Short mmCIF file of C-alpha atoms in Angstrom, two decimals:
data_model
loop_
_atom_site.label_atom_id
_atom_site.label_comp_id
_atom_site.label_asym_id
_atom_site.label_seq_id
_atom_site.Cartn_x
_atom_site.Cartn_y
_atom_site.Cartn_z
CA MET G 1 34.79 9.51 -144.34
CA SER G 2 33.32 7.01 -141.90
CA LEU G 3 34.54 3.47 -141.51
CA SER G 4 32.44 1.07 -143.56
CA MET G 5 31.40 -2.35 -142.27
CA HIS G 6 33.20 -3.90 -145.22
CA ARG G 7 36.42 -2.10 -144.38
CA ALA G 8 36.08 -3.02 -140.69
CA SER G 9 35.63 -6.72 -141.45
CA VAL G 10 36.88 -8.10 -144.77
CA PRO G 11 40.45 -6.73 -144.76
CA VAL G 12 40.79 -7.64 -141.09
CA PHE G 13 39.65 -11.23 -141.66
CA VAL G 14 41.76 -11.59 -144.82
CA ARG G 15 44.94 -10.34 -143.18
CA ALA G 16 44.56 -12.56 -140.11
CA LEU G 17 43.67 -15.64 -142.18
CA GLU G 18 46.75 -15.06 -144.33
CA VAL G 19 48.78 -14.84 -141.11
CA LEU G 20 47.14 -18.05 -139.90
CA ALA G 21 48.14 -19.80 -143.16
CA THR G 22 51.74 -18.69 -142.63
CA LEU G 23 51.69 -19.94 -139.04
CA LEU G 24 50.44 -23.30 -140.29
CA ASP G 25 53.32 -23.43 -142.80
CA LYS G 26 55.79 -22.73 -140.02
CA GLY G 27 54.19 -25.34 -137.78
CA GLU G 28 54.40 -28.02 -140.42
CA ALA G 29 58.00 -27.13 -141.28
CA HIS G 30 58.94 -27.26 -137.58
CA ALA G 31 57.41 -30.69 -137.11
CA LYS G 32 59.21 -32.04 -140.15
CA ALA G 33 62.55 -30.49 -139.08
CA GLN G 34 62.15 -32.16 -135.68
CA GLY G 35 61.45 -35.52 -137.32
CA HIS G 36 57.86 -35.60 -136.05
CA ASN G 37 54.68 -36.42 -137.89
CA PRO G 38 53.14 -33.00 -138.68
CA ASP G 39 49.65 -34.42 -138.29
CA ASP G 40 50.36 -35.01 -134.58
CA LEU G 41 50.74 -31.23 -134.25
CA VAL G 42 47.31 -30.73 -135.91
CA ALA G 43 45.83 -32.63 -132.97
CA ALA G 44 47.77 -30.68 -130.31
CA ARG G 45 45.89 -28.62 -127.76
CA LEU G 46 46.74 -26.29 -124.87
CA ALA G 47 44.45 -28.01 -122.38
CA ASP G 48 42.34 -31.14 -122.37
CA ASP G 49 39.11 -29.17 -122.45
CA MET G 50 40.16 -26.93 -125.36
CA LEU G 51 39.91 -27.61 -129.06
CA PRO G 52 43.03 -28.84 -130.85
CA LEU G 53 44.88 -26.82 -133.50
CA SER G 54 42.52 -28.17 -136.16
CA GLY G 55 39.50 -26.99 -134.18
CA GLN G 56 40.99 -23.53 -133.69
CA VAL G 57 41.51 -23.14 -137.43
CA GLN G 58 38.01 -24.47 -138.14
CA ARG G 59 36.48 -21.97 -135.70
CA ALA G 60 38.49 -19.05 -137.10
CA SER G 61 37.19 -20.05 -140.52
CA ASP G 62 33.61 -20.36 -139.27
CA ALA G 63 33.75 -17.09 -137.34
CA SER G 64 35.01 -15.08 -140.29
CA LYS G 65 32.80 -16.55 -142.99
CA GLY G 66 29.83 -16.56 -140.61
CA ALA G 67 30.29 -12.90 -139.82
CA VAL G 68 30.42 -11.98 -143.49
CA ALA G 69 27.33 -14.06 -144.20
CA ARG G 70 25.34 -12.61 -141.30
CA LEU G 71 26.27 -9.04 -142.23
CA THR G 72 25.55 -9.40 -145.94
CA GLY G 73 23.01 -12.20 -146.36
CA VAL G 74 25.41 -13.88 -148.83
CA GLU G 75 25.39 -17.56 -147.93
CA ALA G 76 28.71 -18.96 -146.79
CA PRO G 77 29.91 -22.33 -148.02
CA ALA G 78 29.41 -25.25 -145.67
CA MET G 79 32.69 -26.70 -144.45
CA PRO G 80 32.48 -29.86 -142.36
CA ASP G 81 35.06 -30.06 -139.58
CA GLU G 82 37.03 -33.00 -141.00
CA GLU G 83 40.55 -31.60 -141.36
CA THR G 84 43.31 -33.79 -139.90
CA SER G 85 46.37 -32.55 -141.82
CA PHE G 86 48.13 -29.27 -142.48
CA ALA G 87 47.23 -29.54 -146.17
CA GLN G 88 43.55 -29.83 -145.31
CA LEU G 89 43.75 -26.89 -142.87
CA ARG G 90 45.46 -24.73 -145.48
CA LYS G 91 42.75 -25.63 -147.99
CA ARG G 92 40.09 -24.61 -145.49
CA VAL G 93 41.80 -21.26 -144.95
CA THR G 94 42.14 -20.80 -148.73
CA ASP G 95 38.47 -21.66 -149.30
CA THR G 96 37.42 -19.27 -146.52
CA LEU G 97 39.51 -16.49 -148.04
CA ALA G 98 37.99 -17.13 -151.47
CA TYR G 99 34.46 -16.80 -150.06
CA ILE G 100 35.22 -13.65 -148.06
CA ARG G 101 36.91 -12.00 -151.03
CA SER G 102 34.02 -12.93 -153.33
CA VAL G 103 31.41 -10.93 -151.43
CA ASP G 104 30.66 -7.62 -153.09
CA PRO G 105 31.51 -4.70 -150.74
CA GLN G 106 28.10 -3.17 -151.57
CA ALA G 107 26.43 -6.14 -149.85
CA PHE G 108 27.68 -4.69 -146.53
CA GLU G 109 25.87 -1.38 -147.04
CA GLY G 110 23.41 -0.81 -144.17
CA SER G 111 24.62 -3.85 -142.30
CA GLU G 112 25.61 -1.80 -139.26
CA GLY G 113 21.91 -1.51 -138.41
CA ARG G 114 20.89 -5.03 -139.51
CA THR G 115 19.60 -7.30 -136.76
CA VAL G 116 21.86 -10.29 -136.14
CA GLU G 117 20.58 -13.10 -133.97
CA LEU G 118 22.73 -15.97 -132.76
CA LYS G 119 21.18 -19.07 -131.34
CA THR G 120 23.14 -20.28 -128.31
CA PRO G 121 22.47 -23.00 -125.69
CA GLY G 122 21.69 -20.23 -123.22
CA GLY G 123 19.18 -18.58 -125.54
CA PRO G 124 19.36 -16.23 -128.47
CA LEU G 125 21.77 -13.28 -128.58
CA THR G 126 20.56 -10.31 -130.56
CA PHE G 127 22.78 -7.53 -131.87
CA THR G 128 22.84 -4.74 -134.38
CA GLY G 129 25.30 -5.57 -137.16
CA GLU G 130 27.78 -3.05 -135.79
CA ASP G 131 27.60 -4.41 -132.26
CA TYR G 132 27.81 -7.98 -133.55
CA LEU G 133 30.96 -7.25 -135.56
CA PHE G 134 32.82 -5.32 -132.89
CA SER G 135 31.69 -7.01 -129.68
CA PHE G 136 31.28 -10.63 -130.81
CA ALA G 137 32.50 -11.60 -134.29
CA LEU G 138 35.96 -10.00 -134.26
CA PRO G 139 36.81 -10.98 -130.64
CA ASN G 140 35.64 -14.56 -131.28
CA PHE G 141 37.65 -14.76 -134.51
CA PHE G 142 40.83 -13.47 -132.90
CA PHE G 143 40.41 -15.76 -129.91
CA HIS G 144 40.73 -18.73 -132.23
CA VAL G 145 43.57 -17.26 -134.31
CA VAL G 146 45.62 -16.47 -131.20
CA THR G 147 44.84 -19.86 -129.68
CA ALA G 148 46.16 -21.54 -132.84
CA TYR G 149 49.29 -19.38 -132.50
CA ASP G 150 49.58 -20.32 -128.82
CA ILE G 151 49.33 -24.06 -129.56
CA LEU G 152 52.11 -23.83 -132.14
CA ARG G 153 54.28 -21.72 -129.86
CA HIS G 154 53.65 -24.10 -126.94
CA LYS G 155 54.78 -27.01 -129.10
CA GLY G 156 58.10 -25.29 -129.84
CA VAL G 157 57.43 -23.67 -133.20
CA GLN G 158 59.77 -20.71 -133.44
CA ILE G 159 57.23 -17.93 -133.93
CA GLY G 160 56.86 -14.66 -132.13
CA LYS G 161 54.65 -11.62 -131.85
CA LEU G 162 55.64 -10.25 -135.27
CA ASP G 163 54.65 -13.58 -136.86
CA TYR G 164 51.24 -13.22 -135.25
CA LEU G 165 50.94 -9.61 -136.36
CA GLY G 166 52.07 -10.43 -139.90
CA ALA G 167 53.97 -7.95 -142.02
CA VAL G 168 53.37 -4.71 -140.17
CA ARG G 169 52.15 -2.07 -142.61
CA GLY G 170 52.44 1.60 -142.10
#
């Protein structure tokens, strides 16, 4: 049996978004335990020219729901980038998960050959659905998830590799 586009995307996005939600919980708990305002951590960043934690979560959300929408043609919900608290970031992750889970697996059928075009400042990028998923969408999504992890870790949140990987399943 070959790997379907649904199987290669939806469970991957769902698992990593669930991990991201857990990381957010740990970040908020850490800030509170240290006597800090958790919302200050939401604005933390690794470098001045990088997005803060909130931006990383927003981009992970956008990357996952955008990929599903581009592969299936099922419109993703608009989510303005207005989150400034852990509660708002968790809601965004929850709403993203709800959308991704709502898309019928049959909508992915044939998407490996579908043309996906992204408009970028440097000009359009054109992919087959398969190339888009494996060479752009998944790497972009995981960049933002790991950067959120890195911000939390950099700010002293006691998380490690297994937290990032989530519950390892055999």
